[in-house]
C-alpha cells in the first residue's frame, strides 16, 4: 500500500489520496481523486501484488465489503474498483474493474 | 415457421437465405457464412451459404423451439461442464438483447455487440469463467491491455452460485444493460479497463 500511495502522491502528484484501513480485507484501500475529473468523483484503489490470485468470487467479495464500508465513486453505490497491481521491480499499473457492463459510446 | 438446421458431421448448417435473414433480423443469431462463392472462388474475404451456427446458437434455437436439427438425435451440446458454463453465458448475453459471435479473433469466448455486427464494431470481448476459477493479476492486465488497444471492453461473466451449471437452472430475466449494477442477479459481470494513468 505504501508503494502505491507514494506512487500516486509523489510520482503522479495527486493531491487527494486518503488511506482507509480495511480489517476485513487485511489491506488498506486508497480513496483518491484523479486530477481532471469531477471534484466529487473518487477512485477506490485496491493495492494488490502481481502474484496474488483473483477470481470472480473474490472480486464479488471485494465489491460487497467495500460497499459495506460505504465507499463510493460518486456518491452512489460503488460501481468501480481500481486495482493497483505492483510487481517486485516496483512497477505499478492501474486497472479499473467495473461491476456490470461498462458502456462505451457506440462506434458505427 | 420452424427453422431447419442440417447437421453435417457435428456442424450445424443453414442452407436457406430466407432462414439466414430471419435468424439474423428476428432472432439476433448471426452465425458465420462458410461457403465459397462460385464466381469468386480464390478468396475467403467474401463467403456465401451455408451459414454455420455456433453450438450455443443451435442449442438456444432448440431451447426456444424456434428450430429443429436433422438428425435430431445427433445433437447433444452442451456436454461438459465447460460447455455448460459457456452456454449459460451465451444465453445470458443473448437475453440482454446483444448480438453474440465467436470471440476467437480477440482471445475471448464471445464478442458482444449492441447492434447488428454489420453496422457496429463489437463493444465487448467476453470470457466465461467459473466463479472460483483462479486468475492472476497478469490475466487482468492482459485482458485490459488487449481490449484497450482494440477499443473494446473486456468482460468476465460467471454464473452465481444459484445459477451454477451444477445446480438446477431457471430462466434468466431480461435486464437493461446498466453499468450502475442493474444486472441479473444470476450472473456476476465485471468489465476490465486500463485506467490510463
PDB file of C-alpha atoms in Angstrom:
ATOM      1  CA  UNK A   1       0.000   0.000   0.000  1.00  0.00           C
ATOM      2  CA  UNK A   2       2.815   2.379   0.891  1.00  0.00           C
ATOM      3  CA  UNK A   3       4.356   1.928  -2.539  1.00  0.00           C
ATOM      4  CA  UNK A   4       1.047   2.710  -4.250  1.00  0.00           C
ATOM      5  CA  UNK A   5       0.464   5.720  -2.009  1.00  0.00           C
ATOM      6  CA  UNK A   6       3.893   7.136  -2.801  1.00  0.00           C
ATOM      7  CA  UNK A   7       3.384   6.499  -6.500  1.00  0.00           C
ATOM      8  CA  UNK A   8       0.138   8.451  -6.516  1.00  0.00           C
ATOM      9  CA  UNK A   9       1.315  11.307  -4.303  1.00  0.00           C
ATOM     10  CA  UNK A  10       4.950  11.772  -5.339  1.00  0.00           C
ATOM     11  CA  UNK A  11       5.129  10.430  -8.877  1.00  0.00           C
ATOM     12  CA  UNK A  12       1.682  11.240 -10.214  1.00  0.00           C
ATOM     13  CA  UNK A  13       1.341  14.176  -7.823  1.00  0.00           C
ATOM     14  CA  UNK A  14      -2.257  13.593  -6.918  1.00  0.00           C
ATOM     15  CA  UNK A  15      -3.454  15.934  -4.200  1.00  0.00           C
ATOM     16  CA  UNK A  16      -6.219  13.921  -2.559  1.00  0.00           C
ATOM     17  CA  UNK A  17      -5.222  10.429  -1.543  1.00  0.00           C
ATOM     18  CA  UNK A  18      -6.691   9.053   1.655  1.00  0.00           C
ATOM     19  CA  UNK A  19      -5.694   5.652   3.108  1.00  0.00           C
ATOM     20  CA  UNK A  20      -8.600   3.695   4.571  1.00  0.00           C
ATOM     21  CA  UNK A  21      -7.724   0.577   6.565  1.00  0.00           C
ATOM     22  CA  UNK A  22      -9.976  -2.382   5.843  1.00  0.00           C
ATOM     23  CA  UNK A  23      -9.502  -5.008   8.552  1.00  0.00           C
ATOM     24  CA  UNK A  24     -11.843  -7.487   6.912  1.00  0.00           C
ATOM     25  CA  UNK A  25      -9.755  -7.394   3.741  1.00  0.00           C
ATOM     26  CA  UNK A  26      -6.435  -7.353   5.609  1.00  0.00           C
ATOM     27  CA  UNK A  27      -5.486  -4.463   3.397  1.00  0.00           C
ATOM     28  CA  UNK A  28      -5.664  -0.696   3.168  1.00  0.00           C
ATOM     29  CA  UNK A  29      -7.506   0.863   0.277  1.00  0.00           C
ATOM     30  CA  UNK A  30      -6.907   4.371  -1.016  1.00  0.00           C
ATOM     31  CA  UNK A  31      -9.727   6.759  -1.688  1.00  0.00           C
ATOM     32  CA  UNK A  32      -8.335   9.183  -4.233  1.00  0.00           C
ATOM     33  CA  UNK A  33      -9.362  11.934  -6.556  1.00  0.00           C
ATOM     34  CA  UNK A  34      -7.919  11.621 -10.041  1.00  0.00           C
ATOM     35  CA  UNK A  35      -6.905  15.055 -11.409  1.00  0.00           C
ATOM     36  CA  UNK A  36      -9.015  16.480 -14.216  1.00  0.00           C
ATOM     37  CA  UNK A  37     -12.084  14.508 -13.170  1.00  0.00           C
ATOM     38  CA  UNK A  38     -15.189  15.901 -11.464  1.00  0.00           C
ATOM     39  CA  UNK A  39     -14.398  17.027  -7.938  1.00  0.00           C
ATOM     40  CA  UNK A  40     -16.963  14.711  -6.360  1.00  0.00           C
ATOM     41  CA  UNK A  41     -15.608  11.620  -8.134  1.00  0.00           C
ATOM     42  CA  UNK A  42     -13.360   9.258  -6.252  1.00  0.00           C
ATOM     43  CA  UNK A  43     -11.413   6.160  -7.143  1.00  0.00           C
ATOM     44  CA  UNK A  44     -11.353   3.291  -4.671  1.00  0.00           C
ATOM     45  CA  UNK A  45      -7.864   1.929  -5.211  1.00  0.00           C
ATOM     46  CA  UNK A  46      -7.107  -1.571  -4.013  1.00  0.00           C
ATOM     47  CA  UNK A  47      -3.382  -2.428  -3.873  1.00  0.00           C
ATOM     48  CA  UNK A  48      -2.651  -5.972  -4.960  1.00  0.00           C
ATOM     49  CA  UNK A  49       0.578  -7.785  -5.613  1.00  0.00           C
ATOM     50  CA  UNK A  50       1.369  -9.202  -9.030  1.00  0.00           C
ATOM     51  CA  UNK A  51       1.457 -12.726  -7.619  1.00  0.00           C
ATOM     52  CA  UNK A  52      -1.868 -12.551  -5.772  1.00  0.00           C
ATOM     53  CA  UNK A  53      -4.617 -14.747  -7.106  1.00  0.00           C
ATOM     54  CA  UNK A  54      -8.042 -13.477  -8.014  1.00  0.00           C
ATOM     55  CA  UNK A  55     -11.339 -14.992  -9.020  1.00  0.00           C
ATOM     56  CA  UNK A  56     -14.781 -13.709  -9.821  1.00  0.00           C
ATOM     57  CA  UNK A  57     -15.876 -14.745  -6.356  1.00  0.00           C
ATOM     58  CA  UNK A  58     -13.025 -12.760  -4.818  1.00  0.00           C
ATOM     59  CA  UNK A  59     -13.885  -9.669  -6.862  1.00  0.00           C
ATOM     60  CA  UNK A  60     -17.513 -10.049  -5.820  1.00  0.00           C
ATOM     61  CA  UNK A  61     -16.423 -10.229  -2.199  1.00  0.00           C
ATOM     62  CA  UNK A  62     -14.364  -7.068  -2.619  1.00  0.00           C
ATOM     63  CA  UNK A  63     -17.311  -5.152  -4.001  1.00  0.00           C
ATOM     64  CA  UNK A  64     -19.542  -6.365  -1.190  1.00  0.00           C
ATOM     65  CA  UNK A  65     -17.017  -5.442   1.517  1.00  0.00           C
ATOM     66  CA  UNK A  66     -16.165  -2.047   0.092  1.00  0.00           C
ATOM     67  CA  UNK A  67     -19.813  -1.187  -0.428  1.00  0.00           C
ATOM     68  CA  UNK A  68     -20.446  -2.246   3.153  1.00  0.00           C
ATOM     69  CA  UNK A  69     -17.830   0.298   4.199  1.00  0.00           C
ATOM     70  CA  UNK A  70     -19.863   2.964   2.361  1.00  0.00           C
ATOM     71  CA  UNK A  71     -17.130   3.690  -0.141  1.00  0.00           C
ATOM     72  CA  UNK A  72     -18.431   5.177  -3.370  1.00  0.00           C
ATOM     73  CA  UNK A  73     -17.151   6.593  -6.643  1.00  0.00           C
ATOM     74  CA  UNK A  74     -19.640   9.432  -6.992  1.00  0.00           C
ATOM     75  CA  UNK A  75     -21.963   9.297  -4.017  1.00  0.00           C
ATOM     76  CA  UNK A  76     -23.961   6.427  -5.452  1.00  0.00           C
ATOM     77  CA  UNK A  77     -23.353   2.708  -4.974  1.00  0.00           C
ATOM     78  CA  UNK A  78     -19.762   1.673  -5.663  1.00  0.00           C
ATOM     79  CA  UNK A  79     -19.518   0.602  -9.284  1.00  0.00           C
ATOM     80  CA  UNK A  80     -15.772   0.588  -9.914  1.00  0.00           C
ATOM     81  CA  UNK A  81     -12.693  -0.663  -8.085  1.00  0.00           C
ATOM     82  CA  UNK A  82      -9.250   0.299  -9.300  1.00  0.00           C
ATOM     83  CA  UNK A  83      -6.649  -2.390  -8.846  1.00  0.00           C
ATOM     84  CA  UNK A  84      -3.149  -1.067  -8.259  1.00  0.00           C
ATOM     85  CA  UNK A  85      -1.053  -4.039  -9.342  1.00  0.00           C
ATOM     86  CA  UNK A  86       2.500  -3.800  -8.085  1.00  0.00           C
ATOM     87  CA  UNK A  87       5.386  -6.008  -9.059  1.00  0.00           C
ATOM     88  CA  UNK A  88       8.724  -6.785  -7.365  1.00  0.00           C
ATOM     89  CA  UNK A  89      10.572  -4.276  -9.525  1.00  0.00           C
ATOM     90  CA  UNK A  90       8.300  -1.513  -8.124  1.00  0.00           C
ATOM     91  CA  UNK A  91       6.290  -1.120 -11.317  1.00  0.00           C
ATOM     92  CA  UNK A  92       2.664  -0.262 -10.573  1.00  0.00           C
ATOM     93  CA  UNK A  93      -0.137  -0.472 -13.113  1.00  0.00           C
ATOM     94  CA  UNK A  94      -3.745   0.535 -12.579  1.00  0.00           C
ATOM     95  CA  UNK A  95      -6.793  -1.240 -13.957  1.00  0.00           C
ATOM     96  CA  UNK A  96     -10.454  -0.462 -13.372  1.00  0.00           C
ATOM     97  CA  UNK A  97     -12.846  -3.313 -12.680  1.00  0.00           C
ATOM     98  CA  UNK A  98     -16.472  -2.277 -13.125  1.00  0.00           C
ATOM     99  CA  UNK A  99     -19.429  -4.185 -11.778  1.00  0.00           C
ATOM    100  CA  UNK A 100     -21.624  -4.895 -14.760  1.00  0.00           C
ATOM    101  CA  UNK A 101     -21.112  -3.827 -18.352  1.00  0.00           C
ATOM    102  CA  UNK A 102     -19.110  -0.662 -18.729  1.00  0.00           C
ATOM    103  CA  UNK A 103     -20.969   1.135 -21.516  1.00  0.00           C
ATOM    104  CA  UNK A 104     -18.918   2.960 -24.041  1.00  0.00           C
ATOM    105  CA  UNK A 105     -20.054   5.286 -26.782  1.00  0.00           C
ATOM    106  CA  UNK A 106     -21.279   3.318 -29.795  1.00  0.00           C
ATOM    107  CA  UNK A 107     -18.925   3.315 -32.750  1.00  0.00           C
ATOM    108  CA  UNK A 108     -20.660   2.895 -36.117  1.00  0.00           C
TER     109      UNK A 108
ATOM    110  CA  UNK B   1     -42.240 -21.405 -39.176  1.00  0.00           C
ATOM    111  CA  UNK B   2     -39.765 -23.799 -37.579  1.00  0.00           C
ATOM    112  CA  UNK B   3     -36.219 -23.303 -38.826  1.00  0.00           C
ATOM    113  CA  UNK B   4     -34.483 -26.392 -40.150  1.00  0.00           C
ATOM    114  CA  UNK B   5     -30.831 -26.846 -39.257  1.00  0.00           C
ATOM    115  CA  UNK B   6     -28.848 -29.515 -41.035  1.00  0.00           C
ATOM    116  CA  UNK B   7     -26.047 -31.304 -39.215  1.00  0.00           C
ATOM    117  CA  UNK B   8     -23.001 -32.012 -41.343  1.00  0.00           C
ATOM    118  CA  UNK B   9     -20.928 -34.144 -39.024  1.00  0.00           C
ATOM    119  CA  UNK B  10     -21.078 -32.019 -35.896  1.00  0.00           C
ATOM    120  CA  UNK B  11     -21.502 -28.712 -37.724  1.00  0.00           C
ATOM    121  CA  UNK B  12     -24.961 -27.126 -37.675  1.00  0.00           C
ATOM    122  CA  UNK B  13     -25.596 -25.575 -41.080  1.00  0.00           C
ATOM    123  CA  UNK B  14     -28.336 -23.472 -42.656  1.00  0.00           C
ATOM    124  CA  UNK B  15     -28.688 -23.510 -46.434  1.00  0.00           C
ATOM    125  CA  UNK B  16     -31.670 -21.179 -46.954  1.00  0.00           C
ATOM    126  CA  UNK B  17     -31.097 -17.432 -47.469  1.00  0.00           C
ATOM    127  CA  UNK B  18     -34.510 -16.535 -46.075  1.00  0.00           C
ATOM    128  CA  UNK B  19     -33.755 -18.515 -42.948  1.00  0.00           C
ATOM    129  CA  UNK B  20     -30.377 -16.773 -42.614  1.00  0.00           C
ATOM    130  CA  UNK B  21     -32.173 -13.450 -42.852  1.00  0.00           C
ATOM    131  CA  UNK B  22     -34.802 -14.496 -40.322  1.00  0.00           C
ATOM    132  CA  UNK B  23     -32.200 -15.754 -37.892  1.00  0.00           C
ATOM    133  CA  UNK B  24     -30.278 -12.514 -38.023  1.00  0.00           C
ATOM    134  CA  UNK B  25     -33.092  -9.976 -38.174  1.00  0.00           C
ATOM    135  CA  UNK B  26     -35.673 -11.598 -35.931  1.00  0.00           C
ATOM    136  CA  UNK B  27     -33.622 -13.702 -33.546  1.00  0.00           C
ATOM    137  CA  UNK B  28     -30.207 -11.985 -33.410  1.00  0.00           C
ATOM    138  CA  UNK B  29     -28.477 -15.194 -34.443  1.00  0.00           C
ATOM    139  CA  UNK B  30     -25.533 -14.227 -36.628  1.00  0.00           C
ATOM    140  CA  UNK B  31     -23.614 -17.443 -37.395  1.00  0.00           C
ATOM    141  CA  UNK B  32     -20.828 -17.410 -39.952  1.00  0.00           C
ATOM    142  CA  UNK B  33     -21.011 -17.882 -43.710  1.00  0.00           C
ATOM    143  CA  UNK B  34     -18.554 -20.590 -44.747  1.00  0.00           C
ATOM    144  CA  UNK B  35     -19.368 -21.366 -48.381  1.00  0.00           C
ATOM    145  CA  UNK B  36     -17.169 -20.479 -51.326  1.00  0.00           C
ATOM    146  CA  UNK B  37     -18.777 -18.121 -53.827  1.00  0.00           C
ATOM    147  CA  UNK B  38     -18.871 -19.818 -57.247  1.00  0.00           C
ATOM    148  CA  UNK B  39     -17.838 -16.641 -59.073  1.00  0.00           C
ATOM    149  CA  UNK B  40     -15.190 -15.626 -56.545  1.00  0.00           C
ATOM    150  CA  UNK B  41     -13.562 -18.902 -55.584  1.00  0.00           C
ATOM    151  CA  UNK B  42      -9.960 -17.845 -54.953  1.00  0.00           C
ATOM    152  CA  UNK B  43     -10.580 -15.721 -51.886  1.00  0.00           C
ATOM    153  CA  UNK B  44     -12.190 -16.015 -48.496  1.00  0.00           C
ATOM    154  CA  UNK B  45     -12.991 -12.412 -47.661  1.00  0.00           C
ATOM    155  CA  UNK B  46     -16.491 -12.839 -49.045  1.00  0.00           C
ATOM    156  CA  UNK B  47     -18.258 -16.096 -48.414  1.00  0.00           C
ATOM    157  CA  UNK B  48     -21.731 -17.452 -49.040  1.00  0.00           C
ATOM    158  CA  UNK B  49     -24.049 -20.229 -47.925  1.00  0.00           C
ATOM    159  CA  UNK B  50     -24.175 -22.319 -45.897  1.00  0.00           C
ATOM    160  CA  UNK B  51     -24.347 -20.441 -42.603  1.00  0.00           C
ATOM    161  CA  UNK B  52     -22.599 -22.315 -39.816  1.00  0.00           C
ATOM    162  CA  UNK B  53     -24.054 -21.785 -36.377  1.00  0.00           C
ATOM    163  CA  UNK B  54     -22.188 -21.857 -33.107  1.00  0.00           C
ATOM    164  CA  UNK B  55     -23.122 -24.826 -30.894  1.00  0.00           C
ATOM    165  CA  UNK B  56     -24.531 -22.286 -28.459  1.00  0.00           C
ATOM    166  CA  UNK B  57     -26.688 -20.681 -31.134  1.00  0.00           C
ATOM    167  CA  UNK B  58     -28.061 -24.067 -32.154  1.00  0.00           C
ATOM    168  CA  UNK B  59     -28.881 -25.106 -28.606  1.00  0.00           C
ATOM    169  CA  UNK B  60     -30.540 -21.753 -27.942  1.00  0.00           C
ATOM    170  CA  UNK B  61     -32.751 -22.090 -31.016  1.00  0.00           C
ATOM    171  CA  UNK B  62     -33.738 -25.601 -29.971  1.00  0.00           C
ATOM    172  CA  UNK B  63     -34.442 -24.479 -26.426  1.00  0.00           C
ATOM    173  CA  UNK B  64     -36.652 -21.647 -27.656  1.00  0.00           C
ATOM    174  CA  UNK B  65     -38.401 -24.109 -30.000  1.00  0.00           C
ATOM    175  CA  UNK B  66     -37.506 -21.952 -32.975  1.00  0.00           C
ATOM    176  CA  UNK B  67     -35.630 -24.638 -34.871  1.00  0.00           C
ATOM    177  CA  UNK B  68     -35.121 -28.348 -35.336  1.00  0.00           C
ATOM    178  CA  UNK B  69     -31.923 -30.202 -36.089  1.00  0.00           C
ATOM    179  CA  UNK B  70     -31.644 -33.002 -38.596  1.00  0.00           C
ATOM    180  CA  UNK B  71     -30.756 -35.627 -37.450  1.00  0.00           C
ATOM    181  CA  UNK B  72     -32.146 -34.611 -34.044  1.00  0.00           C
ATOM    182  CA  UNK B  73     -30.642 -37.481 -32.049  1.00  0.00           C
ATOM    183  CA  UNK B  74     -27.116 -36.391 -33.032  1.00  0.00           C
ATOM    184  CA  UNK B  75     -27.235 -33.030 -31.237  1.00  0.00           C
ATOM    185  CA  UNK B  76     -26.140 -33.202 -27.607  1.00  0.00           C
ATOM    186  CA  UNK B  77     -24.459 -29.879 -26.842  1.00  0.00           C
ATOM    187  CA  UNK B  78     -23.588 -28.884 -24.099  1.00  0.00           C
ATOM    188  CA  UNK B  79     -21.891 -31.996 -22.754  1.00  0.00           C
ATOM    189  CA  UNK B  80     -19.060 -30.937 -20.441  1.00  0.00           C
ATOM    190  CA  UNK B  81     -19.006 -28.538 -17.521  1.00  0.00           C
ATOM    191  CA  UNK B  82     -17.028 -26.015 -19.573  1.00  0.00           C
ATOM    192  CA  UNK B  83     -19.570 -26.167 -22.374  1.00  0.00           C
ATOM    193  CA  UNK B  84     -22.440 -25.707 -19.939  1.00  0.00           C
ATOM    194  CA  UNK B  85     -20.689 -22.692 -18.456  1.00  0.00           C
ATOM    195  CA  UNK B  86     -20.122 -21.151 -21.876  1.00  0.00           C
ATOM    196  CA  UNK B  87     -23.689 -21.821 -22.919  1.00  0.00           C
ATOM    197  CA  UNK B  88     -25.072 -20.158 -19.804  1.00  0.00           C
ATOM    198  CA  UNK B  89     -23.023 -17.053 -20.521  1.00  0.00           C
ATOM    199  CA  UNK B  90     -24.039 -17.063 -24.183  1.00  0.00           C
ATOM    200  CA  UNK B  91     -27.707 -17.353 -23.299  1.00  0.00           C
ATOM    201  CA  UNK B  92     -27.345 -14.567 -20.757  1.00  0.00           C
ATOM    202  CA  UNK B  93     -25.773 -12.242 -23.322  1.00  0.00           C
ATOM    203  CA  UNK B  94     -28.455 -13.069 -25.872  1.00  0.00           C
ATOM    204  CA  UNK B  95     -31.197 -12.441 -23.324  1.00  0.00           C
ATOM    205  CA  UNK B  96     -29.712  -8.968 -22.809  1.00  0.00           C
ATOM    206  CA  UNK B  97     -30.588  -8.156 -26.446  1.00  0.00           C
ATOM    207  CA  UNK B  98     -26.968  -8.354 -27.579  1.00  0.00           C
ATOM    208  CA  UNK B  99     -25.665  -9.858 -30.803  1.00  0.00           C
ATOM    209  CA  UNK B 100     -23.115 -12.535 -29.925  1.00  0.00           C
ATOM    210  CA  UNK B 101     -20.437 -14.054 -32.148  1.00  0.00           C
ATOM    211  CA  UNK B 102     -17.264 -16.063 -31.656  1.00  0.00           C
ATOM    212  CA  UNK B 103     -14.543 -14.218 -29.764  1.00  0.00           C
ATOM    213  CA  UNK B 104     -11.659 -16.217 -31.183  1.00  0.00           C
ATOM    214  CA  UNK B 105     -10.096 -13.279 -33.039  1.00  0.00           C
ATOM    215  CA  UNK B 106      -9.723 -11.302 -29.844  1.00  0.00           C
ATOM    216  CA  UNK B 107      -8.839 -14.038 -27.389  1.00  0.00           C
ATOM    217  CA  UNK B 108     -12.212 -14.324 -25.720  1.00  0.00           C
ATOM    218  CA  UNK B 109     -15.111 -16.733 -25.795  1.00  0.00           C
ATOM    219  CA  UNK B 110     -17.514 -14.288 -27.431  1.00  0.00           C
ATOM    220  CA  UNK B 111     -17.788 -10.863 -28.963  1.00  0.00           C
ATOM    221  CA  UNK B 112     -20.907  -8.972 -27.970  1.00  0.00           C
ATOM    222  CA  UNK B 113     -22.431  -6.161 -29.999  1.00  0.00           C
ATOM    223  CA  UNK B 114     -25.074  -3.646 -29.031  1.00  0.00           C
ATOM    224  CA  UNK B 115     -26.341  -3.712 -32.601  1.00  0.00           C
ATOM    225  CA  UNK B 116     -26.028  -5.727 -35.796  1.00  0.00           C
ATOM    226  CA  UNK B 117     -22.358  -6.615 -36.405  1.00  0.00           C
ATOM    227  CA  UNK B 118     -22.655  -5.308 -39.957  1.00  0.00           C
ATOM    228  CA  UNK B 119     -23.298  -1.847 -38.590  1.00  0.00           C
ATOM    229  CA  UNK B 120     -21.261  -1.763 -35.410  1.00  0.00           C
ATOM    230  CA  UNK B 121     -17.874  -2.784 -34.140  1.00  0.00           C
ATOM    231  CA  UNK B 122     -18.132  -5.083 -31.171  1.00  0.00           C
ATOM    232  CA  UNK B 123     -18.225  -3.457 -27.779  1.00  0.00           C
ATOM    233  CA  UNK B 124     -17.299  -6.346 -25.564  1.00  0.00           C
ATOM    234  CA  UNK B 125     -14.874  -9.250 -25.529  1.00  0.00           C
ATOM    235  CA  UNK B 126     -16.493 -11.773 -23.210  1.00  0.00           C
ATOM    236  CA  UNK B 127     -14.949 -14.657 -21.328  1.00  0.00           C
ATOM    237  CA  UNK B 128     -16.965 -17.179 -19.338  1.00  0.00           C
ATOM    238  CA  UNK B 129     -15.323 -18.187 -16.074  1.00  0.00           C
ATOM    239  CA  UNK B 130     -16.280 -20.274 -13.122  1.00  0.00           C
ATOM    240  CA  UNK B 131     -16.668 -18.135 -10.015  1.00  0.00           C
ATOM    241  CA  UNK B 132     -13.803 -19.866  -8.295  1.00  0.00           C
ATOM    242  CA  UNK B 133     -11.512 -20.208 -11.287  1.00  0.00           C
ATOM    243  CA  UNK B 134      -8.219 -18.632 -10.348  1.00  0.00           C
ATOM    244  CA  UNK B 135      -6.895 -15.670 -12.305  1.00  0.00           C
ATOM    245  CA  UNK B 136      -3.641 -13.868 -11.840  1.00  0.00           C
ATOM    246  CA  UNK B 137      -3.290 -10.117 -11.919  1.00  0.00           C
ATOM    247  CA  UNK B 138      -1.312 -10.629 -15.114  1.00  0.00           C
ATOM    248  CA  UNK B 139      -4.524 -12.034 -16.598  1.00  0.00           C
ATOM    249  CA  UNK B 140      -6.283  -8.809 -15.609  1.00  0.00           C
ATOM    250  CA  UNK B 141      -3.507  -6.789 -17.230  1.00  0.00           C
ATOM    251  CA  UNK B 142      -3.630  -8.893 -20.403  1.00  0.00           C
ATOM    252  CA  UNK B 143      -7.371  -8.509 -20.706  1.00  0.00           C
ATOM    253  CA  UNK B 144      -7.310  -4.817 -20.032  1.00  0.00           C
ATOM    254  CA  UNK B 145      -4.491  -4.049 -22.395  1.00  0.00           C
ATOM    255  CA  UNK B 146      -5.874  -6.168 -25.197  1.00  0.00           C
ATOM    256  CA  UNK B 147      -9.296  -4.585 -25.000  1.00  0.00           C
ATOM    257  CA  UNK B 148      -7.949  -1.052 -24.734  1.00  0.00           C
ATOM    258  CA  UNK B 149      -5.754  -1.489 -27.781  1.00  0.00           C
ATOM    259  CA  UNK B 150      -8.676  -2.675 -29.914  1.00  0.00           C
ATOM    260  CA  UNK B 151     -11.116  -0.137 -28.488  1.00  0.00           C
ATOM    261  CA  UNK B 152     -13.315  -2.650 -26.730  1.00  0.00           C
ATOM    262  CA  UNK B 153     -14.118  -3.637 -23.169  1.00  0.00           C
ATOM    263  CA  UNK B 154     -13.123  -6.984 -21.743  1.00  0.00           C
ATOM    264  CA  UNK B 155     -15.909  -8.586 -19.739  1.00  0.00           C
ATOM    265  CA  UNK B 156     -15.731 -11.571 -17.420  1.00  0.00           C
ATOM    266  CA  UNK B 157     -19.011 -13.321 -16.680  1.00  0.00           C
ATOM    267  CA  UNK B 158     -19.554 -16.044 -14.078  1.00  0.00           C
ATOM    268  CA  UNK B 159     -22.777 -17.728 -13.059  1.00  0.00           C
ATOM    269  CA  UNK B 160     -23.614 -17.047  -9.437  1.00  0.00           C
ATOM    270  CA  UNK B 161     -23.935 -19.952  -7.031  1.00  0.00           C
ATOM    271  CA  UNK B 162     -27.659 -20.121  -7.730  1.00  0.00           C
ATOM    272  CA  UNK B 163     -27.049 -20.353 -11.443  1.00  0.00           C
ATOM    273  CA  UNK B 164     -24.037 -22.637 -11.290  1.00  0.00           C
ATOM    274  CA  UNK B 165     -24.030 -25.260 -14.089  1.00  0.00           C
ATOM    275  CA  UNK B 166     -24.195 -27.976 -11.450  1.00  0.00           C
ATOM    276  CA  UNK B 167     -27.331 -26.515  -9.926  1.00  0.00           C
ATOM    277  CA  UNK B 168     -30.780 -26.525 -11.479  1.00  0.00           C
ATOM    278  CA  UNK B 169     -31.354 -23.501 -13.663  1.00  0.00           C
ATOM    279  CA  UNK B 170     -34.289 -21.125 -14.057  1.00  0.00           C
ATOM    280  CA  UNK B 171     -34.989 -18.802 -16.909  1.00  0.00           C
ATOM    281  CA  UNK B 172     -32.995 -15.598 -16.690  1.00  0.00           C
ATOM    282  CA  UNK B 173     -34.858 -12.343 -16.577  1.00  0.00           C
ATOM    283  CA  UNK B 174     -34.099  -9.768 -19.239  1.00  0.00           C
ATOM    284  CA  UNK B 175     -32.499  -6.661 -17.753  1.00  0.00           C
ATOM    285  CA  UNK B 176     -31.322  -3.453 -19.292  1.00  0.00           C
ATOM    286  CA  UNK B 177     -27.608  -3.010 -19.672  1.00  0.00           C
ATOM    287  CA  UNK B 178     -26.627  -0.596 -16.932  1.00  0.00           C
ATOM    288  CA  UNK B 179     -23.180  -0.054 -15.543  1.00  0.00           C
ATOM    289  CA  UNK B 180     -24.732   1.082 -12.300  1.00  0.00           C
ATOM    290  CA  UNK B 181     -25.216  -2.559 -11.250  1.00  0.00           C
ATOM    291  CA  UNK B 182     -28.742  -3.072 -12.518  1.00  0.00           C
ATOM    292  CA  UNK B 183     -27.900  -6.581 -13.761  1.00  0.00           C
ATOM    293  CA  UNK B 184     -29.389 -10.005 -13.433  1.00  0.00           C
ATOM    294  CA  UNK B 185     -28.698 -11.491 -10.044  1.00  0.00           C
ATOM    295  CA  UNK B 186     -27.873 -14.785 -11.722  1.00  0.00           C
ATOM    296  CA  UNK B 187     -24.616 -13.660 -13.290  1.00  0.00           C
ATOM    297  CA  UNK B 188     -21.593 -11.837 -11.969  1.00  0.00           C
ATOM    298  CA  UNK B 189     -20.451  -9.458 -14.673  1.00  0.00           C
ATOM    299  CA  UNK B 190     -17.220  -7.470 -14.471  1.00  0.00           C
ATOM    300  CA  UNK B 191     -15.684  -5.155 -17.051  1.00  0.00           C
ATOM    301  CA  UNK B 192     -11.947  -4.562 -17.142  1.00  0.00           C
ATOM    302  CA  UNK B 193     -10.367  -1.393 -18.424  1.00  0.00           C
ATOM    303  CA  UNK B 194      -6.898   0.052 -18.303  1.00  0.00           C
ATOM    304  CA  UNK B 195      -7.036   3.090 -16.039  1.00  0.00           C
ATOM    305  CA  UNK B 196      -4.931   5.200 -18.347  1.00  0.00           C
ATOM    306  CA  UNK B 197      -2.676   6.647 -15.673  1.00  0.00           C
TER     307      UNK B 197
END
